[in-house]
Phi, psi and omega in degrees: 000148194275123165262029143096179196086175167267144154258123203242082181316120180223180178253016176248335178239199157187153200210177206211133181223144174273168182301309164296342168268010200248300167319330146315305187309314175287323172098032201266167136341306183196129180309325180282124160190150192280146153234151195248125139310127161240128170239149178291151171290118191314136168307321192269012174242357175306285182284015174271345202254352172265359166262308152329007170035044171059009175313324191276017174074157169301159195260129214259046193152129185311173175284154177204143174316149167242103167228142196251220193283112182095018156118335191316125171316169177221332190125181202237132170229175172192146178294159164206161155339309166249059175075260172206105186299157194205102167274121191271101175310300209307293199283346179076358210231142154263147162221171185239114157273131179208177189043210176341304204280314168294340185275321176286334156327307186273317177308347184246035159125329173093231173274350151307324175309154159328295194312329212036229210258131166323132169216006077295172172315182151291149192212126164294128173255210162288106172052053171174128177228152223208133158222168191223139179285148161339302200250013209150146175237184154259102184276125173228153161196152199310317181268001199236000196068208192247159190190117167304151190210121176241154175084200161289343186287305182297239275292306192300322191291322214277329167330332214247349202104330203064214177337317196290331192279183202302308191306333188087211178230124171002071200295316183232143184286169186303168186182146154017094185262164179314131187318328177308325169250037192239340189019260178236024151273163161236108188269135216212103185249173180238148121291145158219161196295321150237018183261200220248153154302155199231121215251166203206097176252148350283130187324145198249131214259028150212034194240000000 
């Protein structure tokens, strides 16, 4: 049951004041009053995030470690408004993911994922925005969604032009291929928008 007051989070306790010690303490007006939580923008992501002229919005969370297998840092990220900034260590760089492209990234495991650590922004094409990963990159557009192109196959796509190139853009993420081409591998094919399919071994352990 709620007893009226603030409740107060420490790091060592947590403690609880009523509205009149708490309106002394402050100097307030009146025992009703709001408290709003703000969190500051991480230092190691402070100028990346003023030259981005503050495009992601405030930020909707402390900062947090990025780690990977057996614990190695990875860089630091933090949530925002508009999605989410990633100081990438290995790179020195910050970079900022959003929209389409950060939801399909994290639905397929994140920095854990086949993709590994974000290494650029979302970056705008003609009618498609795209960023690139450690293993791969991602492409989203309104008609076609967002879709991973991972491996040797993304080294090959992107050599190739990438987005720009003969293949288009991503129809599907890689899947199964028909028994009929699979013989005794597990061959993995992608669609793109004019080009021909294009097949892939070994299963990709999020595909």
């Amino acid at each position: 049951a709620t007893r009226g007051g603030v409740r107060i989070r420490g790091s060592r306790r947590v403690a609880r004041a009523d509205g009149w010690a708490i309106r002394d303490a402050l100097d307030l007006r009146d025992t009703w009053f709001r408290v709003r939580v703000t969190f500051g923008v991480a230092t190691v992501l402070q100028d990346a995030y003023e030259r981005l002229d503050a495009a992601p919005g405030q930020p909707r969370g402390r900062p947090y470690p990025v780690s990977g297998n057996g614990g190695r840092a990875l860089g630091r990220a933090q949530r925002f408004e508009r999605g989410r900034m990633t100081l990438v260590s290995h790179l020195d760089r910050s970079v900022w993911q959003r929209g389409p492209v950060l939801q399909h990234y994290d639905a397929l495991g994140g920095e854990d994922s086949i993709l590994g650590m974000p290494e650029t922004s979302v970056r705008s094409g003609p009618g498609f925005e795209s960023a690139a990963y450690g293993n791969g990159v991602i492409v989203w557009s309104p008609g076609t969604g967002a879709h991973a192109v991972v491996g040797a196959l993304a080294r090959r796509y992107l050599s190739s032009g990438g987005s720009r190139g003969p293949l288009g853009l991503p129809v599907t993420d890689a899947r199964p291929a028909p028994e009929a081409l699979r013989g005794s591998s597990a061959v993995r094919v992608q669609l793109f928008e004019t080009g021909a399919p294009r097949f892939a071994a070994p299963r990709s352990r999020f595909m």
